[in-house]
PDB file of C-alpha atoms in Angstrom:
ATOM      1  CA  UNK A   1     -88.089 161.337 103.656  1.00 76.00           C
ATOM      2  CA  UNK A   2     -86.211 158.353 103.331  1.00 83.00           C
ATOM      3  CA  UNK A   3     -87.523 154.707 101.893  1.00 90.00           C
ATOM      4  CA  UNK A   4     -86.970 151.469 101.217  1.00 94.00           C
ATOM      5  CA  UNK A   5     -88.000 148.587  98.820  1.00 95.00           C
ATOM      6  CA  UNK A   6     -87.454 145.089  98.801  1.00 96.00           C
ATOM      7  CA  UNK A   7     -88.367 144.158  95.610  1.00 91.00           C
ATOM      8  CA  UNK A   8     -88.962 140.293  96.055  1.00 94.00           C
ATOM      9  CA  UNK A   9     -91.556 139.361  99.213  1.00 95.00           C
ATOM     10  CA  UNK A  10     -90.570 135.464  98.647  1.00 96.00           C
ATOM     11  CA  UNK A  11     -87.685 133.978  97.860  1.00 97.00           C
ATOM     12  CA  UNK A  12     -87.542 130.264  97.138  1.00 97.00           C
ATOM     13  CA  UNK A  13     -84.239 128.633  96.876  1.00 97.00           C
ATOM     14  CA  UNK A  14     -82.660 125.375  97.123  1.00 97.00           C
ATOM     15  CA  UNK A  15     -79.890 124.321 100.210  1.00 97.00           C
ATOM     16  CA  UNK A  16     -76.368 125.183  98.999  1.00 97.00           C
ATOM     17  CA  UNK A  17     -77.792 127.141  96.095  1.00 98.00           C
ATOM     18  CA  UNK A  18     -76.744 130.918  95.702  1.00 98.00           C
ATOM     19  CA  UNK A  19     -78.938 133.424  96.608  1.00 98.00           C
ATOM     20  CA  UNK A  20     -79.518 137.348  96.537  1.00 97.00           C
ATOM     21  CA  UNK A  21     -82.138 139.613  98.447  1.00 98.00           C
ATOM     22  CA  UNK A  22     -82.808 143.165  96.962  1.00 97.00           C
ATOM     23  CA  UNK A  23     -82.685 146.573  98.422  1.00 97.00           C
ATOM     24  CA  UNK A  24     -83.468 149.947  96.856  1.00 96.00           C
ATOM     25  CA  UNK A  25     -83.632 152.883  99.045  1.00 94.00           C
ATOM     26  CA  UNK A  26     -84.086 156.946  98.492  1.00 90.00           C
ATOM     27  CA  UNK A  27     -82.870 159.251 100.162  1.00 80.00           C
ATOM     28  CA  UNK A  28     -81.954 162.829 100.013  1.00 72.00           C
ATOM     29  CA  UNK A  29     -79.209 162.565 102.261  1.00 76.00           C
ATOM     30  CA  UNK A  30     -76.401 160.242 103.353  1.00 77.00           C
ATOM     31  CA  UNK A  31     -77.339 156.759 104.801  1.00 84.00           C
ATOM     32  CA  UNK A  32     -76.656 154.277 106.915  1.00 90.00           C
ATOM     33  CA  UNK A  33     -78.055 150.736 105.714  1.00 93.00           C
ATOM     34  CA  UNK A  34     -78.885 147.791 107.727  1.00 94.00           C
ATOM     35  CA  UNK A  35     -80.119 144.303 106.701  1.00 97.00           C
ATOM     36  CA  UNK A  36     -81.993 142.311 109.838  1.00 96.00           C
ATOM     37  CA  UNK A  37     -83.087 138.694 110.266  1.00 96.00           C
ATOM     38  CA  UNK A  38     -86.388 137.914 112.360  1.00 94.00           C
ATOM     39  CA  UNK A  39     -86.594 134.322 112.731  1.00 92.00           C
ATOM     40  CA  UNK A  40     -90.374 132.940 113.665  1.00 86.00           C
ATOM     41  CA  UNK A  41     -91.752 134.343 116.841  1.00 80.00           C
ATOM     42  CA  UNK A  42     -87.964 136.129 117.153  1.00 85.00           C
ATOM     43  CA  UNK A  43     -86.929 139.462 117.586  1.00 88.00           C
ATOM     44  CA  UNK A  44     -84.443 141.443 114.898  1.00 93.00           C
ATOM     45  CA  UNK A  45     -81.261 139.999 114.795  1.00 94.00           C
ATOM     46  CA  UNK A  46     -78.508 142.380 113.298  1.00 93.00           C
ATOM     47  CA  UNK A  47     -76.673 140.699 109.924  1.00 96.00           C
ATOM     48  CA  UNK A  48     -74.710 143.150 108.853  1.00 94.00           C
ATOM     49  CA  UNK A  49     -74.701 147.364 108.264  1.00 92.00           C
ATOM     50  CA  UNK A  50     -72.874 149.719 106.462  1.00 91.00           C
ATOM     51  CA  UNK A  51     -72.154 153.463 107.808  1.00 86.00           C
ATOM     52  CA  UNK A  52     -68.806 154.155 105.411  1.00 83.00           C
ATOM     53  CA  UNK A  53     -65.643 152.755 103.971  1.00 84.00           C
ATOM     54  CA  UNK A  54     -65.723 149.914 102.085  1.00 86.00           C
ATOM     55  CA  UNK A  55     -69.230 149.205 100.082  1.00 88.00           C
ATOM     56  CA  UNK A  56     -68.919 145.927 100.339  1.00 95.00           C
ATOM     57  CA  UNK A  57     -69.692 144.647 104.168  1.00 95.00           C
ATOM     58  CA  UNK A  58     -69.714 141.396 105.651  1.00 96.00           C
ATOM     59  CA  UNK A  59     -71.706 139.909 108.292  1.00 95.00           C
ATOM     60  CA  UNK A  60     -72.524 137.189 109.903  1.00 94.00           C
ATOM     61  CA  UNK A  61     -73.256 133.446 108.960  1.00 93.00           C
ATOM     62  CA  UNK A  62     -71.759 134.026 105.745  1.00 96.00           C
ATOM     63  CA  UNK A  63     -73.703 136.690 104.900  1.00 97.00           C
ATOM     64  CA  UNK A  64     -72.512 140.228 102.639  1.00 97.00           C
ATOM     65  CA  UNK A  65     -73.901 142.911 101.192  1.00 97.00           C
ATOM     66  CA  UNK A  66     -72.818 145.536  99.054  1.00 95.00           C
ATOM     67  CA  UNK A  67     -73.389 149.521  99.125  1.00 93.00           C
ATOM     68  CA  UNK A  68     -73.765 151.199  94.884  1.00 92.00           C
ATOM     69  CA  UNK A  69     -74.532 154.966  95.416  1.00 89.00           C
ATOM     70  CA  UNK A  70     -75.583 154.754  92.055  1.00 90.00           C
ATOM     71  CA  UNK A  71     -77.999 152.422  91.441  1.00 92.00           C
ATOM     72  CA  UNK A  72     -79.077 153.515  95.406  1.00 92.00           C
ATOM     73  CA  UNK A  73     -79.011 149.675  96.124  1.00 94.00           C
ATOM     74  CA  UNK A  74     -77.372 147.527  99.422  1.00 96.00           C
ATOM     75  CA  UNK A  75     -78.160 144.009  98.104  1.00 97.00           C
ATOM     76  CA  UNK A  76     -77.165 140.614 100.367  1.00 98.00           C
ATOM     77  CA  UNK A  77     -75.829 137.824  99.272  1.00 98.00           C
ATOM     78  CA  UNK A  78     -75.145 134.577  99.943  1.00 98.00           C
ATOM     79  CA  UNK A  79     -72.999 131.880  98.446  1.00 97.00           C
ATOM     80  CA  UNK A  80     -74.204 128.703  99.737  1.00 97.00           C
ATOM     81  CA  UNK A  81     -77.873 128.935 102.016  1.00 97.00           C
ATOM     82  CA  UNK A  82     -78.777 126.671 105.006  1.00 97.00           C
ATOM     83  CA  UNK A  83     -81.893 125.201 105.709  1.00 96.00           C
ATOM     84  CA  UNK A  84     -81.285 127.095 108.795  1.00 95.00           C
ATOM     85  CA  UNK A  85     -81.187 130.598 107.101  1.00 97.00           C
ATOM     86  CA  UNK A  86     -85.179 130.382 106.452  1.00 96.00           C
ATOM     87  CA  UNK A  87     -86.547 133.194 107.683  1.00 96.00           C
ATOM     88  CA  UNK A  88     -87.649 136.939 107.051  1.00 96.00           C
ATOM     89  CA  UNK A  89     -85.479 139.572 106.158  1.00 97.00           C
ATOM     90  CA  UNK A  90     -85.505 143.207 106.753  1.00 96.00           C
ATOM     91  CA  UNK A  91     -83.544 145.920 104.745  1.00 96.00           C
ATOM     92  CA  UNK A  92     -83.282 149.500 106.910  1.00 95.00           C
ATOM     93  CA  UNK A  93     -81.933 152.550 106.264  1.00 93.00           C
ATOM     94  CA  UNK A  94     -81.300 155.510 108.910  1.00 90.00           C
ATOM     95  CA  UNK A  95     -80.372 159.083 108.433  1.00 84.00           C
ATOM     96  CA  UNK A  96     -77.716 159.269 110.969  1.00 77.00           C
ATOM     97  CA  UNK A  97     -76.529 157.490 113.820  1.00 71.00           C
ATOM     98  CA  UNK A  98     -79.346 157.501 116.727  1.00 76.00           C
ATOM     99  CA  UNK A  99     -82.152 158.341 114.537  1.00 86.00           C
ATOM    100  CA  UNK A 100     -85.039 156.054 113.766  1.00 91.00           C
ATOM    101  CA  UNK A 101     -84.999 153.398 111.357  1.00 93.00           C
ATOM    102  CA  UNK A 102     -87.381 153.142 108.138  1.00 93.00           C
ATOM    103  CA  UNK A 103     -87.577 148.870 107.403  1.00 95.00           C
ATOM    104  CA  UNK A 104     -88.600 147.515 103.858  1.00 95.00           C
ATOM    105  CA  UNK A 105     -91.775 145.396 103.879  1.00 94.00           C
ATOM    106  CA  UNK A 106     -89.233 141.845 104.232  1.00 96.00           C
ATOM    107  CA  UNK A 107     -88.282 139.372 102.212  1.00 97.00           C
ATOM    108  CA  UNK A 108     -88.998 135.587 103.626  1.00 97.00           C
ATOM    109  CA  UNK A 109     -86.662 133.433 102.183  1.00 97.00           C
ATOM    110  CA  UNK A 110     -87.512 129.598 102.516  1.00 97.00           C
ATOM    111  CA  UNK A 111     -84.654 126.894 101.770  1.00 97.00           C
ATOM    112  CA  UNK A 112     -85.786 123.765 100.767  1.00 96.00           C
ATOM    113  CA  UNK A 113     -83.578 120.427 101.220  1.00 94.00           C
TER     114      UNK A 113
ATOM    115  CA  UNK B   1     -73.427 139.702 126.493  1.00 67.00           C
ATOM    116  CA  UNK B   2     -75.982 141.612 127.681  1.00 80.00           C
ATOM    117  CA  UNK B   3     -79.164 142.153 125.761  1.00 91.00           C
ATOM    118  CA  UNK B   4     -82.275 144.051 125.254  1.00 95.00           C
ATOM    119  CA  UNK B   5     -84.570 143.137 127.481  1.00 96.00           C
ATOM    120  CA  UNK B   6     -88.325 143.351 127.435  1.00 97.00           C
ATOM    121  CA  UNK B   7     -91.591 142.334 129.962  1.00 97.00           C
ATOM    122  CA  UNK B   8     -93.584 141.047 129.436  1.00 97.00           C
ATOM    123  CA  UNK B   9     -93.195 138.286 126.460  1.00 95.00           C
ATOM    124  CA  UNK B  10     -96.814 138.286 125.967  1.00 96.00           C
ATOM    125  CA  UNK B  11    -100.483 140.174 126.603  1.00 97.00           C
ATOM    126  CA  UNK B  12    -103.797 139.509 126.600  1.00 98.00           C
ATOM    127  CA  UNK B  13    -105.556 142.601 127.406  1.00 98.00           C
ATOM    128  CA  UNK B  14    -109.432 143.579 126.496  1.00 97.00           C
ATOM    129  CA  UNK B  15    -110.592 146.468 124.346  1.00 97.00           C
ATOM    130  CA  UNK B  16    -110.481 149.851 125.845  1.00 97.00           C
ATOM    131  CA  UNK B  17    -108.180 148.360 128.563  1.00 97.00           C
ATOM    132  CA  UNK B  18    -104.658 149.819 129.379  1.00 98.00           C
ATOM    133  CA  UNK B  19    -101.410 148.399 129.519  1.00 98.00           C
ATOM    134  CA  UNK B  20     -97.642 148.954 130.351  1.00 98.00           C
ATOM    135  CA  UNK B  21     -94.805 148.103 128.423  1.00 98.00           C
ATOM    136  CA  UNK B  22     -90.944 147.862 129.825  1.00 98.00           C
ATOM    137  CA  UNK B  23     -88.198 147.738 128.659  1.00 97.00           C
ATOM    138  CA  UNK B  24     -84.626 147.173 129.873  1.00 97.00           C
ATOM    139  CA  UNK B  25     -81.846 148.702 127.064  1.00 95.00           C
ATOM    140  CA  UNK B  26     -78.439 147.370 126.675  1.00 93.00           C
ATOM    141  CA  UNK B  27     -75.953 148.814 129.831  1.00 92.00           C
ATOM    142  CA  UNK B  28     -74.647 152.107 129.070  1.00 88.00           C
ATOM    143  CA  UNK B  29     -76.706 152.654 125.992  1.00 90.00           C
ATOM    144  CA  UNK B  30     -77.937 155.418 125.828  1.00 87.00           C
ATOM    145  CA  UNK B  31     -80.820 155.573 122.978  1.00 91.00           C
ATOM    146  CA  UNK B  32     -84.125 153.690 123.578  1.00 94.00           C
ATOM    147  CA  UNK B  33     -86.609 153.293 120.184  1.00 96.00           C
ATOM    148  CA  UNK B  34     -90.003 151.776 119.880  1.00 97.00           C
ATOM    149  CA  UNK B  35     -91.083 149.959 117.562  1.00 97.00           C
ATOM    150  CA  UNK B  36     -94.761 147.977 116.191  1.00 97.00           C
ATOM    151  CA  UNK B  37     -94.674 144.824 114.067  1.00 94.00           C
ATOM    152  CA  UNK B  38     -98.442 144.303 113.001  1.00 93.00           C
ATOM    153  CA  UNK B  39     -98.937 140.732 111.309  1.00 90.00           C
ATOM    154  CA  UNK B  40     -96.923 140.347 108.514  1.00 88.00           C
ATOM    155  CA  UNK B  41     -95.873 143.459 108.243  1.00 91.00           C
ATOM    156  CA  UNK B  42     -92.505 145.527 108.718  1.00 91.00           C
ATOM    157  CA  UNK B  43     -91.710 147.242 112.032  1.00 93.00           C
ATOM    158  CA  UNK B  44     -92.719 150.784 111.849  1.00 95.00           C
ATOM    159  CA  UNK B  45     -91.145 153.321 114.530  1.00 96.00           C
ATOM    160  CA  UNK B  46     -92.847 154.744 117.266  1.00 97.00           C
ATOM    161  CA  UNK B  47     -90.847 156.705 119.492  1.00 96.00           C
ATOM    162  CA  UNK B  48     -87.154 157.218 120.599  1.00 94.00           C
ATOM    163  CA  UNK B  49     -85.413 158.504 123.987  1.00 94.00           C
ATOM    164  CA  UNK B  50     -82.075 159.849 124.341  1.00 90.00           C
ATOM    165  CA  UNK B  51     -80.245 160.501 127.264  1.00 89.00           C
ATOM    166  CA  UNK B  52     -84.066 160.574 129.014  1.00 89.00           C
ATOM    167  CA  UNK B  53     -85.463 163.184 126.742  1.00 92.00           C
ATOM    168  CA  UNK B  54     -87.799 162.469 123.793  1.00 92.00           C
ATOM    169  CA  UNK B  55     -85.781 162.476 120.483  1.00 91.00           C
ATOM    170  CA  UNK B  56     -87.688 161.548 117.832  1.00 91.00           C
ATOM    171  CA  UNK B  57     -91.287 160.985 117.275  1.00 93.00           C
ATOM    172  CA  UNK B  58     -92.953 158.105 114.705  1.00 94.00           C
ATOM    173  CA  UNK B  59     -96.659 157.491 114.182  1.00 89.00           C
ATOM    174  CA  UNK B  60     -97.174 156.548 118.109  1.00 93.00           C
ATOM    175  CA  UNK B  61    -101.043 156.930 118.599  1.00 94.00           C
ATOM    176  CA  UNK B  62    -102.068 159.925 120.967  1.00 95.00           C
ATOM    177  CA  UNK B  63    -103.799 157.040 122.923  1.00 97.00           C
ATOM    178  CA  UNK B  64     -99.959 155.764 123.520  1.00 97.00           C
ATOM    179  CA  UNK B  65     -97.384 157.581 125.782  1.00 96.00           C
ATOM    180  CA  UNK B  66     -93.772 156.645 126.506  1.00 97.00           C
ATOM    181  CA  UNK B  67     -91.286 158.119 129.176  1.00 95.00           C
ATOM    182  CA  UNK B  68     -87.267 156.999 129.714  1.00 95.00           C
ATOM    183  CA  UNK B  69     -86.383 156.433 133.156  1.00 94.00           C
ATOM    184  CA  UNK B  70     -83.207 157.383 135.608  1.00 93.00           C
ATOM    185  CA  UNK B  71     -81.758 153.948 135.392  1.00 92.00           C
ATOM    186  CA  UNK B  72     -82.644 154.397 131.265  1.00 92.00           C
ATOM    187  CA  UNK B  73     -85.026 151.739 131.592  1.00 95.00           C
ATOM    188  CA  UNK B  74     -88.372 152.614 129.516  1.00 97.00           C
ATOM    189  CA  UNK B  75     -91.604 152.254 129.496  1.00 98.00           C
ATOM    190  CA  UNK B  76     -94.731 152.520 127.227  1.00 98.00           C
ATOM    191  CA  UNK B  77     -97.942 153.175 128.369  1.00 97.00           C
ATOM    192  CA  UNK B  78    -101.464 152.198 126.109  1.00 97.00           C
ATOM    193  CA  UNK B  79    -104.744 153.093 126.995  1.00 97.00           C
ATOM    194  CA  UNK B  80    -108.251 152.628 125.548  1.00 97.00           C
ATOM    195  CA  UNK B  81    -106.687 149.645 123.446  1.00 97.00           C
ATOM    196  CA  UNK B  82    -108.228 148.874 120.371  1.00 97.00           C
ATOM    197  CA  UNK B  83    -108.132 145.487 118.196  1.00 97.00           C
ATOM    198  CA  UNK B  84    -105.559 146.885 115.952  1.00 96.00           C
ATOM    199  CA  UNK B  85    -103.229 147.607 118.570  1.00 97.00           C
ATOM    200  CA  UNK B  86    -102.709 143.871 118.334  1.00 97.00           C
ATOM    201  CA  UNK B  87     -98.906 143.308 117.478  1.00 96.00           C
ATOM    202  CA  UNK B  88     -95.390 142.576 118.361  1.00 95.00           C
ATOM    203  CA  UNK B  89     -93.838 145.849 120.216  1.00 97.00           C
ATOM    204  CA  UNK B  90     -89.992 145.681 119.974  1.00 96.00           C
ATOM    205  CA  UNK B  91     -87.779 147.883 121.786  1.00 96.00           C
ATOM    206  CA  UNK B  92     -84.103 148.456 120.752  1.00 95.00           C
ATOM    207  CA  UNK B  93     -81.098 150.333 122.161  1.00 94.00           C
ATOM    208  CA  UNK B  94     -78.199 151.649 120.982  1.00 91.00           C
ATOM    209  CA  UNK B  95     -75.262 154.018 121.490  1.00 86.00           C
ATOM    210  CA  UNK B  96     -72.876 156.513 119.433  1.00 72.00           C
ATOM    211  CA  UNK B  97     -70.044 155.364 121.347  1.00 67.00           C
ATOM    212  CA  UNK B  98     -70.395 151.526 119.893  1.00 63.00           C
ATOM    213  CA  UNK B  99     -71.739 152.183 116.575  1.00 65.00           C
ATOM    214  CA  UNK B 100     -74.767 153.033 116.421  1.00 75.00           C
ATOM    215  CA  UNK B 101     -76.515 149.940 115.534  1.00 85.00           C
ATOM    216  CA  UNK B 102     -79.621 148.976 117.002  1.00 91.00           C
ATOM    217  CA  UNK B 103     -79.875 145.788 119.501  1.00 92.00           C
ATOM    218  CA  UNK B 104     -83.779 144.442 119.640  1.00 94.00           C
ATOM    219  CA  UNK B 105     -85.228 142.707 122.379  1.00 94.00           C
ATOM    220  CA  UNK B 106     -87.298 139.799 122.022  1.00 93.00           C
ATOM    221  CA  UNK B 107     -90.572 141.219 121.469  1.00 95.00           C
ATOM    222  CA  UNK B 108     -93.826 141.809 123.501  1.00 96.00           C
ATOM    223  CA  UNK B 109     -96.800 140.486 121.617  1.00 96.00           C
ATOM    224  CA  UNK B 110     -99.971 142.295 122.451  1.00 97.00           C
ATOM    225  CA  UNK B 111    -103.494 140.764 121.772  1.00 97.00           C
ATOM    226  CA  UNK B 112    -106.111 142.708 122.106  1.00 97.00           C
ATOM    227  CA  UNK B 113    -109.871 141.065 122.396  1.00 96.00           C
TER     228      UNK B 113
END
């Protein structure tokens, strides 16, 4: 069975600061990973997903991420945050393409001016 | 572009009531999931559709039934509604031959009273 854990539920940061959201998974097999925003009262809004190739995946509004097999991680980053990027954030991981995906618990990050 | 689209937007229904859910997938996707968002919580699958049959199967209440339609649209049907069954349903759609990524639709939010 596969998992995932966001290991922060709140992430404070200032605008224009750096800032990093974690993801752990487990998994017996290969992955796909996903990271999805859900503004207030929104529905999921992909950010950015990695399926193979390159571990380190970029997606939108700035956003990236990076796939380690070792450490079983797919953490997202940002250099410079928005006021406009507050909102809650959702780590996934699937088994295969068209299979269901298992989310984290979220991470709400909150920019403050 | 075309999204996921979902009717209603909101529900008010009373205990032990019933109530439909629909939901219109991305054209020529083929892949239809379920999905329930209690309060403050992560989405947690329900049930999945491909190509019109049942694919995979989450922890959808036996009170809770689903079916993909002809045209691919889907709908899910709740009876005997309880309090907890209060939540945002999301539907999302995909397809192997763009990815595989999942597209949400806005959301229905069910209250139950």
């Amino acid at each position: 069975a596969q998992s995932v854990t966001q290991l922060d539920s709140q992430v404070p940061v200032f605008e224009e600061a750096p800032v990093e959201l974690r993801c752990n998974y487990s998994s017996s097999v290969s992955v796909y990973l996903f990271w999805y925003v859900q503004y207030p009262n929104q529905g999921l809004q992909l950010l950015l997903k990695y399926l193979s190739g390159s571990t380190l995946v970029k997606g939108i509004n700035g956003f990236e991420a990076e796939f380690n097999k070792s450490q079983t991680s797919f953490h997202l980053r940002k250099p410079s945050v928005h006021i406009s990027d507050t909102a809650e954030y959702f780590c996934a991981v699937s088994e295969s393409g068209n299979t269901p995906l298992v989310f984290g618990k979220g991470t709400r990050l909150s920019v403050i001016a | 572009a075309a999204g996921v689209i979902q009717s209603p937007r909101h529900l008010i229904k009373e205990k032990r009531e019933t109530a439909t859910l629909k939901c219109y997938p991305i054209p020529r996707h083929d892949t239809v999931y379920w999905y329930q968002q209690g309060p403050g919580q992560d989405p947690q699958f329900l049930i999945s559709f491909y190509e019109k049959m049942q694919s995979d199967k989450g922890s959808i209440p036996d009170r809770f039934s689903a079916q993909q339609f002809s045209d691919y649209h889907s709908e899910l049907n709740m009876s005997s509604l309880e309090l907890g069954d209060s939540a945002l349903y999301f539907c999302a759609s995909s397809s192997g031959s763009w990815g595989y990524e999942q597209y949400f639709g806005p959301g229905t939010r069910l209250t139950v009273t």
